[in-house]
Amino acid sequence: MLNIAVIIAFTLIVIAQVLNLYRLFNGPSLPDRILALDNMYIDAIALFILVGIHFSSKAYFEAALIIAVMGFISTVATSKYLTRGDILE
Amino acid sequence: MVVVECIISFFLILGAFFALTGSIGLYRMTNFFTRLHGPTKATTLGVGSMALASAVYFSFQGNGISLHEVLITLFLFITAPVSAHFLAKAALHLRMHKNTEALPPR
């Protein structure tokens, strides 16, 4: 039962990633692309959690946490660059 | 153990459904500010419930309670409003609320 649930969750999140890729490629403005990239980071965290459950291994947790931190930092840095023209002033 | 598997499967499918809902909102909405609304709520709830399912799964593996998946949930709950706020500030700075035309038709 758990295998079927993991496969269904994989399918739904891959569909979500494809929709994010659409918005990333032809988003009309630059904040749209940043938002799509941030959403792709969050869905990648979900994929890593699913892989960890599928292989029943705890090693994927650190990768998910590092992806969460890096996604937040990159989103804040690019938004700050759009707002001020500089990241650290 | 069947009950535990049912709980894990329920939270996994709920989380994946919420992530898909956020991405559909990102895909379908017409304005940037409405597009910002969908992912920032739905994906944090989705990844939160998936991390909860992972915590339940690894707690019943026999090595005691594993709570470090809650760390991801806590981090996302703190950082998602901050990043959405920065994105909205960037969009306001680019004057994206002045031009109100819709997206080109698909």
JSON list of C-alpha atoms in Angstrom, two decimals:
[
{"chain": "A", "resi": 1, "resn": "MET", "atom": "CA", "xyz": [0.00, 0.00, 0.00]},
{"chain": "A", "resi": 2, "resn": "LEU", "atom": "CA", "xyz": [2.84, 2.36, 0.85]},
{"chain": "A", "resi": 3, "resn": "ASN", "atom": "CA", "xyz": [4.51, 1.63, -2.49]},
{"chain": "A", "resi": 4, "resn": "ILE", "atom": "CA", "xyz": [1.36, 2.63, -4.38]},
{"chain": "A", "resi": 5, "resn": "ALA", "atom": "CA", "xyz": [1.02, 5.83, -2.34]},
{"chain": "A", "resi": 6, "resn": "VAL", "atom": "CA", "xyz": [4.66, 6.74, -3.00]},
{"chain": "A", "resi": 7, "resn": "ILE", "atom": "CA", "xyz": [4.18, 6.18, -6.74]},
{"chain": "A", "resi": 8, "resn": "ILE", "atom": "CA", "xyz": [1.01, 8.33, -6.78]},
{"chain": "A", "resi": 9, "resn": "ALA", "atom": "CA", "xyz": [2.78, 11.11, -4.87]},
{"chain": "A", "resi": 10, "resn": "PHE", "atom": "CA", "xyz": [5.75, 10.91, -7.29]},
{"chain": "A", "resi": 11, "resn": "THR", "atom": "CA", "xyz": [3.39, 11.31, -10.23]},
{"chain": "A", "resi": 12, "resn": "LEU", "atom": "CA", "xyz": [1.56, 14.32, -8.76]},
{"chain": "A", "resi": 13, "resn": "ILE", "atom": "CA", "xyz": [4.79, 16.11, -7.88]},
{"chain": "A", "resi": 14, "resn": "VAL", "atom": "CA", "xyz": [6.33, 15.45, -11.29]},
{"chain": "A", "resi": 15, "resn": "ILE", "atom": "CA", "xyz": [3.22, 17.00, -12.90]},
{"chain": "A", "resi": 16, "resn": "ALA", "atom": "CA", "xyz": [3.67, 19.98, -10.55]},
{"chain": "A", "resi": 17, "resn": "GLN", "atom": "CA", "xyz": [7.31, 20.29, -11.60]},
{"chain": "A", "resi": 18, "resn": "VAL", "atom": "CA", "xyz": [6.29, 20.31, -15.28]},
{"chain": "A", "resi": 19, "resn": "LEU", "atom": "CA", "xyz": [3.82, 23.16, -14.61]},
{"chain": "A", "resi": 20, "resn": "ASN", "atom": "CA", "xyz": [6.57, 25.05, -12.76]},
{"chain": "A", "resi": 21, "resn": "LEU", "atom": "CA", "xyz": [8.88, 24.54, -15.73]},
{"chain": "A", "resi": 22, "resn": "TYR", "atom": "CA", "xyz": [6.25, 26.05, -18.01]},
{"chain": "A", "resi": 23, "resn": "ARG", "atom": "CA", "xyz": [6.06, 29.14, -15.81]},
{"chain": "A", "resi": 24, "resn": "LEU", "atom": "CA", "xyz": [9.86, 29.26, -15.57]},
{"chain": "A", "resi": 25, "resn": "PHE", "atom": "CA", "xyz": [10.35, 29.20, -19.34]},
{"chain": "A", "resi": 26, "resn": "ASN", "atom": "CA", "xyz": [7.67, 31.62, -20.48]},
{"chain": "A", "resi": 27, "resn": "GLY", "atom": "CA", "xyz": [6.80, 33.63, -17.44]},
{"chain": "A", "resi": 28, "resn": "PRO", "atom": "CA", "xyz": [6.08, 37.13, -18.70]},
{"chain": "A", "resi": 29, "resn": "SER", "atom": "CA", "xyz": [8.20, 38.94, -16.12]},
{"chain": "A", "resi": 30, "resn": "LEU", "atom": "CA", "xyz": [11.32, 38.30, -14.07]},
{"chain": "A", "resi": 31, "resn": "PRO", "atom": "CA", "xyz": [9.63, 37.84, -10.63]},
{"chain": "A", "resi": 32, "resn": "ASP", "atom": "CA", "xyz": [7.47, 35.14, -12.21]},
{"chain": "A", "resi": 33, "resn": "ARG", "atom": "CA", "xyz": [10.58, 33.17, -13.10]},
{"chain": "A", "resi": 34, "resn": "ILE", "atom": "CA", "xyz": [12.02, 33.64, -9.62]},
{"chain": "A", "resi": 35, "resn": "LEU", "atom": "CA", "xyz": [8.74, 32.45, -8.10]},
{"chain": "A", "resi": 36, "resn": "ALA", "atom": "CA", "xyz": [8.70, 29.40, -10.37]},
{"chain": "A", "resi": 37, "resn": "LEU", "atom": "CA", "xyz": [12.31, 28.58, -9.44]},
{"chain": "A", "resi": 38, "resn": "ASP", "atom": "CA", "xyz": [11.49, 28.89, -5.72]},
{"chain": "A", "resi": 39, "resn": "ASN", "atom": "CA", "xyz": [8.51, 26.59, -6.21]},
{"chain": "A", "resi": 40, "resn": "MET", "atom": "CA", "xyz": [10.75, 24.11, -8.02]},
{"chain": "A", "resi": 41, "resn": "TYR", "atom": "CA", "xyz": [13.12, 24.13, -5.02]},
{"chain": "A", "resi": 42, "resn": "ILE", "atom": "CA", "xyz": [10.22, 23.35, -2.69]},
{"chain": "A", "resi": 43, "resn": "ASP", "atom": "CA", "xyz": [8.99, 20.53, -4.92]},
{"chain": "A", "resi": 44, "resn": "ALA", "atom": "CA", "xyz": [12.54, 19.16, -5.07]},
{"chain": "A", "resi": 45, "resn": "ILE", "atom": "CA", "xyz": [12.46, 18.96, -1.26]},
{"chain": "A", "resi": 46, "resn": "ALA", "atom": "CA", "xyz": [9.26, 16.92, -1.56]},
{"chain": "A", "resi": 47, "resn": "LEU", "atom": "CA", "xyz": [10.91, 14.64, -4.14]},
{"chain": "A", "resi": 48, "resn": "PHE", "atom": "CA", "xyz": [13.88, 14.06, -1.83]},
{"chain": "A", "resi": 49, "resn": "ILE", "atom": "CA", "xyz": [11.55, 13.19, 1.07]},
{"chain": "A", "resi": 50, "resn": "LEU", "atom": "CA", "xyz": [9.74, 10.73, -1.22]},
{"chain": "A", "resi": 51, "resn": "VAL", "atom": "CA", "xyz": [13.01, 9.12, -2.32]},
{"chain": "A", "resi": 52, "resn": "GLY", "atom": "CA", "xyz": [14.00, 8.78, 1.34]},
{"chain": "A", "resi": 53, "resn": "ILE", "atom": "CA", "xyz": [10.74, 6.97, 2.12]},
{"chain": "A", "resi": 54, "resn": "HIS", "atom": "CA", "xyz": [11.02, 4.81, -1.01]},
{"chain": "A", "resi": 55, "resn": "PHE", "atom": "CA", "xyz": [14.54, 3.58, -0.24]},
{"chain": "A", "resi": 56, "resn": "SER", "atom": "CA", "xyz": [13.88, 3.67, 3.53]},
{"chain": "A", "resi": 57, "resn": "SER", "atom": "CA", "xyz": [17.10, 5.59, 4.10]},
{"chain": "A", "resi": 58, "resn": "LYS", "atom": "CA", "xyz": [17.75, 8.61, 6.30]},
{"chain": "A", "resi": 59, "resn": "ALA", "atom": "CA", "xyz": [20.62, 9.90, 4.17]},
{"chain": "A", "resi": 60, "resn": "TYR", "atom": "CA", "xyz": [18.36, 12.02, 1.98]},
{"chain": "A", "resi": 61, "resn": "PHE", "atom": "CA", "xyz": [17.20, 14.24, 4.82]},
{"chain": "A", "resi": 62, "resn": "GLU", "atom": "CA", "xyz": [20.37, 16.36, 4.85]},
{"chain": "A", "resi": 63, "resn": "ALA", "atom": "CA", "xyz": [20.12, 16.91, 1.11]},
{"chain": "A", "resi": 64, "resn": "ALA", "atom": "CA", "xyz": [16.53, 18.11, 1.51]},
{"chain": "A", "resi": 65, "resn": "LEU", "atom": "CA", "xyz": [17.51, 20.50, 4.31]},
{"chain": "A", "resi": 66, "resn": "ILE", "atom": "CA", "xyz": [20.42, 21.93, 2.29]},
{"chain": "A", "resi": 67, "resn": "ILE", "atom": "CA", "xyz": [18.12, 22.42, -0.71]},
{"chain": "A", "resi": 68, "resn": "ALA", "atom": "CA", "xyz": [15.66, 24.29, 1.53]},
{"chain": "A", "resi": 69, "resn": "VAL", "atom": "CA", "xyz": [18.37, 26.64, 2.82]},
{"chain": "A", "resi": 70, "resn": "MET", "atom": "CA", "xyz": [19.88, 27.24, -0.63]},
{"chain": "A", "resi": 71, "resn": "GLY", "atom": "CA", "xyz": [16.47, 27.90, -2.18]},
{"chain": "A", "resi": 72, "resn": "PHE", "atom": "CA", "xyz": [15.60, 30.49, 0.42]},
{"chain": "A", "resi": 73, "resn": "ILE", "atom": "CA", "xyz": [18.96, 32.23, 0.11]},
{"chain": "A", "resi": 74, "resn": "SER", "atom": "CA", "xyz": [18.83, 32.33, -3.70]},
{"chain": "A", "resi": 75, "resn": "THR", "atom": "CA", "xyz": [15.26, 33.63, -3.77]},
{"chain": "A", "resi": 76, "resn": "VAL", "atom": "CA", "xyz": [16.06, 36.40, -1.30]},
{"chain": "A", "resi": 77, "resn": "ALA", "atom": "CA", "xyz": [19.27, 37.31, -3.16]},
{"chain": "A", "resi": 78, "resn": "THR", "atom": "CA", "xyz": [17.63, 37.55, -6.59]},
{"chain": "A", "resi": 79, "resn": "SER", "atom": "CA", "xyz": [14.64, 39.50, -5.23]},
{"chain": "A", "resi": 80, "resn": "LYS", "atom": "CA", "xyz": [17.00, 41.87, -3.44]},
{"chain": "A", "resi": 81, "resn": "TYR", "atom": "CA", "xyz": [18.94, 42.30, -6.66]},
{"chain": "A", "resi": 82, "resn": "LEU", "atom": "CA", "xyz": [15.74, 43.17, -8.53]},
{"chain": "A", "resi": 83, "resn": "THR", "atom": "CA", "xyz": [14.67, 45.61, -5.85]},
{"chain": "A", "resi": 84, "resn": "ARG", "atom": "CA", "xyz": [17.88, 47.48, -5.13]},
{"chain": "A", "resi": 85, "resn": "GLY", "atom": "CA", "xyz": [20.20, 46.69, -8.02]},
{"chain": "A", "resi": 86, "resn": "ASP", "atom": "CA", "xyz": [22.64, 45.23, -5.52]},
{"chain": "A", "resi": 87, "resn": "ILE", "atom": "CA", "xyz": [22.56, 42.32, -3.11]},
{"chain": "A", "resi": 88, "resn": "LEU", "atom": "CA", "xyz": [24.66, 43.59, -0.22]},
{"chain": "A", "resi": 89, "resn": "GLU", "atom": "CA", "xyz": [25.00, 47.32, 0.00]},
{"chain": "B", "resi": 1, "resn": "MET", "atom": "CA", "xyz": [1.17, -1.58, 11.26]},
{"chain": "B", "resi": 2, "resn": "VAL", "atom": "CA", "xyz": [-1.60, -1.33, 8.69]},
{"chain": "B", "resi": 3, "resn": "VAL", "atom": "CA", "xyz": [-2.96, 1.73, 10.48]},
{"chain": "B", "resi": 4, "resn": "VAL", "atom": "CA", "xyz": [0.48, 3.37, 10.38]},
{"chain": "B", "resi": 5, "resn": "GLU", "atom": "CA", "xyz": [0.77, 2.66, 6.66]},
{"chain": "B", "resi": 6, "resn": "CYS", "atom": "CA", "xyz": [-2.67, 4.18, 6.12]},
{"chain": "B", "resi": 7, "resn": "ILE", "atom": "CA", "xyz": [-1.64, 7.35, 8.01]},
{"chain": "B", "resi": 8, "resn": "ILE", "atom": "CA", "xyz": [1.63, 7.65, 6.06]},
{"chain": "B", "resi": 9, "resn": "SER", "atom": "CA", "xyz": [-0.12, 7.12, 2.71]},
{"chain": "B", "resi": 10, "resn": "PHE", "atom": "CA", "xyz": [-2.82, 9.66, 3.58]},
{"chain": "B", "resi": 11, "resn": "PHE", "atom": "CA", "xyz": [-0.30, 12.36, 4.49]},
{"chain": "B", "resi": 12, "resn": "LEU", "atom": "CA", "xyz": [1.85, 11.62, 1.43]},
{"chain": "B", "resi": 13, "resn": "ILE", "atom": "CA", "xyz": [-1.03, 11.90, -1.01]},
{"chain": "B", "resi": 14, "resn": "LEU", "atom": "CA", "xyz": [-2.39, 14.98, 0.79]},
{"chain": "B", "resi": 15, "resn": "GLY", "atom": "CA", "xyz": [0.99, 16.69, 0.54]},
{"chain": "B", "resi": 16, "resn": "ALA", "atom": "CA", "xyz": [1.43, 15.83, -3.12]},
{"chain": "B", "resi": 17, "resn": "PHE", "atom": "CA", "xyz": [-2.10, 17.05, -3.84]},
{"chain": "B", "resi": 18, "resn": "PHE", "atom": "CA", "xyz": [-1.39, 20.39, -2.17]},
{"chain": "B", "resi": 19, "resn": "ALA", "atom": "CA", "xyz": [1.89, 20.77, -4.08]},
{"chain": "B", "resi": 20, "resn": "LEU", "atom": "CA", "xyz": [0.05, 20.09, -7.35]},
{"chain": "B", "resi": 21, "resn": "THR", "atom": "CA", "xyz": [-2.63, 22.62, -6.36]},
{"chain": "B", "resi": 22, "resn": "GLY", "atom": "CA", "xyz": [0.01, 25.30, -5.81]},
{"chain": "B", "resi": 23, "resn": "SER", "atom": "CA", "xyz": [1.61, 24.61, -9.16]},
{"chain": "B", "resi": 24, "resn": "ILE", "atom": "CA", "xyz": [-1.76, 24.69, -10.93]},
{"chain": "B", "resi": 25, "resn": "GLY", "atom": "CA", "xyz": [-2.35, 28.08, -9.31]},
{"chain": "B", "resi": 26, "resn": "LEU", "atom": "CA", "xyz": [1.05, 29.19, -10.57]},
{"chain": "B", "resi": 27, "resn": "TYR", "atom": "CA", "xyz": [0.15, 27.97, -14.04]},
{"chain": "B", "resi": 28, "resn": "ARG", "atom": "CA", "xyz": [-3.41, 29.26, -14.37]},
{"chain": "B", "resi": 29, "resn": "MET", "atom": "CA", "xyz": [-3.62, 32.63, -12.64]},
{"chain": "B", "resi": 30, "resn": "THR", "atom": "CA", "xyz": [-3.51, 35.78, -14.73]},
{"chain": "B", "resi": 31, "resn": "ASN", "atom": "CA", "xyz": [-1.74, 38.35, -12.55]},
{"chain": "B", "resi": 32, "resn": "PHE", "atom": "CA", "xyz": [1.60, 38.13, -10.76]},
{"chain": "B", "resi": 33, "resn": "PHE", "atom": "CA", "xyz": [0.17, 38.90, -7.34]},
{"chain": "B", "resi": 34, "resn": "THR", "atom": "CA", "xyz": [-2.52, 36.26, -7.65]},
{"chain": "B", "resi": 35, "resn": "ARG", "atom": "CA", "xyz": [0.15, 33.90, -8.93]},
{"chain": "B", "resi": 36, "resn": "LEU", "atom": "CA", "xyz": [2.20, 34.60, -5.81]},
{"chain": "B", "resi": 37, "resn": "HIS", "atom": "CA", "xyz": [-0.71, 33.55, -3.64]},
{"chain": "B", "resi": 38, "resn": "GLY", "atom": "CA", "xyz": [-0.94, 29.92, -4.71]},
{"chain": "B", "resi": 39, "resn": "PRO", "atom": "CA", "xyz": [2.52, 28.39, -4.18]},
{"chain": "B", "resi": 40, "resn": "THR", "atom": "CA", "xyz": [3.40, 30.22, -0.97]},
{"chain": "B", "resi": 41, "resn": "LYS", "atom": "CA", "xyz": [0.44, 28.72, 0.84]},
{"chain": "B", "resi": 42, "resn": "ALA", "atom": "CA", "xyz": [-0.05, 25.39, -0.84]},
{"chain": "B", "resi": 43, "resn": "THR", "atom": "CA", "xyz": [3.51, 24.17, -1.13]},
{"chain": "B", "resi": 44, "resn": "THR", "atom": "CA", "xyz": [4.42, 24.87, 2.48]},
{"chain": "B", "resi": 45, "resn": "LEU", "atom": "CA", "xyz": [1.35, 22.94, 3.60]},
{"chain": "B", "resi": 46, "resn": "GLY", "atom": "CA", "xyz": [2.17, 20.17, 1.10]},
{"chain": "B", "resi": 47, "resn": "VAL", "atom": "CA", "xyz": [5.82, 19.78, 2.03]},
{"chain": "B", "resi": 48, "resn": "GLY", "atom": "CA", "xyz": [4.84, 20.13, 5.69]},
{"chain": "B", "resi": 49, "resn": "SER", "atom": "CA", "xyz": [2.48, 17.18, 5.56]},
{"chain": "B", "resi": 50, "resn": "MET", "atom": "CA", "xyz": [4.96, 15.14, 3.53]},
{"chain": "B", "resi": 51, "resn": "ALA", "atom": "CA", "xyz": [7.67, 15.78, 6.13]},
{"chain": "B", "resi": 52, "resn": "LEU", "atom": "CA", "xyz": [5.16, 14.75, 8.79]},
{"chain": "B", "resi": 53, "resn": "ALA", "atom": "CA", "xyz": [4.56, 11.49, 6.88]},
{"chain": "B", "resi": 54, "resn": "SER", "atom": "CA", "xyz": [8.32, 10.95, 6.70]},
{"chain": "B", "resi": 55, "resn": "ALA", "atom": "CA", "xyz": [8.65, 11.55, 10.46]},
{"chain": "B", "resi": 56, "resn": "VAL", "atom": "CA", "xyz": [5.90, 9.01, 11.17]},
{"chain": "B", "resi": 57, "resn": "TYR", "atom": "CA", "xyz": [7.53, 6.50, 8.80]},
{"chain": "B", "resi": 58, "resn": "PHE", "atom": "CA", "xyz": [10.99, 6.74, 10.35]},
{"chain": "B", "resi": 59, "resn": "SER", "atom": "CA", "xyz": [9.55, 6.76, 13.89]},
{"chain": "B", "resi": 60, "resn": "PHE", "atom": "CA", "xyz": [8.09, 3.28, 13.30]},
{"chain": "B", "resi": 61, "resn": "GLN", "atom": "CA", "xyz": [11.32, 1.86, 11.86]},
{"chain": "B", "resi": 62, "resn": "GLY", "atom": "CA", "xyz": [12.45, 0.79, 15.34]},
{"chain": "B", "resi": 63, "resn": "ASN", "atom": "CA", "xyz": [15.13, 3.38, 16.08]},
{"chain": "B", "resi": 64, "resn": "GLY", "atom": "CA", "xyz": [13.03, 5.57, 18.34]},
{"chain": "B", "resi": 65, "resn": "ILE", "atom": "CA", "xyz": [11.20, 8.76, 17.52]},
{"chain": "B", "resi": 66, "resn": "SER", "atom": "CA", "xyz": [12.75, 10.69, 14.64]},
{"chain": "B", "resi": 67, "resn": "LEU", "atom": "CA", "xyz": [11.89, 14.35, 14.78]},
{"chain": "B", "resi": 68, "resn": "HIS", "atom": "CA", "xyz": [14.41, 15.95, 12.46]},
{"chain": "B", "resi": 69, "resn": "GLU", "atom": "CA", "xyz": [11.95, 16.04, 9.55]},
{"chain": "B", "resi": 70, "resn": "VAL", "atom": "CA", "xyz": [10.03, 18.60, 11.57]},
{"chain": "B", "resi": 71, "resn": "LEU", "atom": "CA", "xyz": [13.09, 20.83, 11.09]},
{"chain": "B", "resi": 72, "resn": "ILE", "atom": "CA", "xyz": [12.32, 21.15, 7.36]},
{"chain": "B", "resi": 73, "resn": "THR", "atom": "CA", "xyz": [8.69, 22.00, 8.14]},
{"chain": "B", "resi": 74, "resn": "LEU", "atom": "CA", "xyz": [9.72, 24.62, 10.70]},
{"chain": "B", "resi": 75, "resn": "PHE", "atom": "CA", "xyz": [12.26, 26.15, 8.33]},
{"chain": "B", "resi": 76, "resn": "LEU", "atom": "CA", "xyz": [9.74, 26.33, 5.47]},
{"chain": "B", "resi": 77, "resn": "PHE", "atom": "CA", "xyz": [7.09, 27.84, 7.72]},
{"chain": "B", "resi": 78, "resn": "ILE", "atom": "CA", "xyz": [9.54, 30.57, 8.71]},
{"chain": "B", "resi": 79, "resn": "THR", "atom": "CA", "xyz": [11.07, 31.28, 5.30]},
{"chain": "B", "resi": 80, "resn": "ALA", "atom": "CA", "xyz": [8.13, 31.03, 2.90]},
{"chain": "B", "resi": 81, "resn": "PRO", "atom": "CA", "xyz": [6.40, 34.28, 3.99]},
{"chain": "B", "resi": 82, "resn": "VAL", "atom": "CA", "xyz": [9.77, 36.08, 3.98]},
{"chain": "B", "resi": 83, "resn": "SER", "atom": "CA", "xyz": [10.59, 35.06, 0.41]},
{"chain": "B", "resi": 84, "resn": "ALA", "atom": "CA", "xyz": [7.04, 35.88, -0.72]},
{"chain": "B", "resi": 85, "resn": "HIS", "atom": "CA", "xyz": [7.38, 39.31, 0.88]},
{"chain": "B", "resi": 86, "resn": "PHE", "atom": "CA", "xyz": [10.67, 39.94, -0.92]},
{"chain": "B", "resi": 87, "resn": "LEU", "atom": "CA", "xyz": [9.15, 38.84, -4.25]},
{"chain": "B", "resi": 88, "resn": "ALA", "atom": "CA", "xyz": [6.14, 41.11, -3.76]},
{"chain": "B", "resi": 89, "resn": "LYS", "atom": "CA", "xyz": [8.46, 44.01, -2.92]},
{"chain": "B", "resi": 90, "resn": "ALA", "atom": "CA", "xyz": [10.48, 43.35, -6.09]},
{"chain": "B", "resi": 91, "resn": "ALA", "atom": "CA", "xyz": [7.28, 43.25, -8.17]},
{"chain": "B", "resi": 92, "resn": "LEU", "atom": "CA", "xyz": [6.06, 46.49, -6.61]},
{"chain": "B", "resi": 93, "resn": "HIS", "atom": "CA", "xyz": [9.40, 48.09, -7.33]},
{"chain": "B", "resi": 94, "resn": "LEU", "atom": "CA", "xyz": [9.12, 47.05, -10.97]},
{"chain": "B", "resi": 95, "resn": "ARG", "atom": "CA", "xyz": [5.66, 48.74, -11.08]},
{"chain": "B", "resi": 96, "resn": "MET", "atom": "CA", "xyz": [3.94, 45.51, -12.03]},
{"chain": "B", "resi": 97, "resn": "HIS", "atom": "CA", "xyz": [0.69, 46.63, -10.42]},
{"chain": "B", "resi": 98, "resn": "LYS", "atom": "CA", "xyz": [0.37, 49.53, -12.86]},
{"chain": "B", "resi": 99, "resn": "ASN", "atom": "CA", "xyz": [-0.02, 47.54, -16.05]},
{"chain": "B", "resi": 100, "resn": "THR", "atom": "CA", "xyz": [-3.11, 45.44, -15.60]},
{"chain": "B", "resi": 101, "resn": "GLU", "atom": "CA", "xyz": [-3.28, 43.64, -18.92]},
{"chain": "B", "resi": 102, "resn": "ALA", "atom": "CA", "xyz": [-3.84, 39.92, -18.73]},
{"chain": "B", "resi": 103, "resn": "LEU", "atom": "CA", "xyz": [-1.51, 37.28, -20.03]},
{"chain": "B", "resi": 104, "resn": "PRO", "atom": "CA", "xyz": [-1.43, 36.56, -23.76]},
{"chain": "B", "resi": 105, "resn": "PRO", "atom": "CA", "xyz": [-3.91, 33.82, -24.61]},
{"chain": "B", "resi": 106, "resn": "ARG", "atom": "CA", "xyz": [-2.57, 30.31, -24.66]}
]
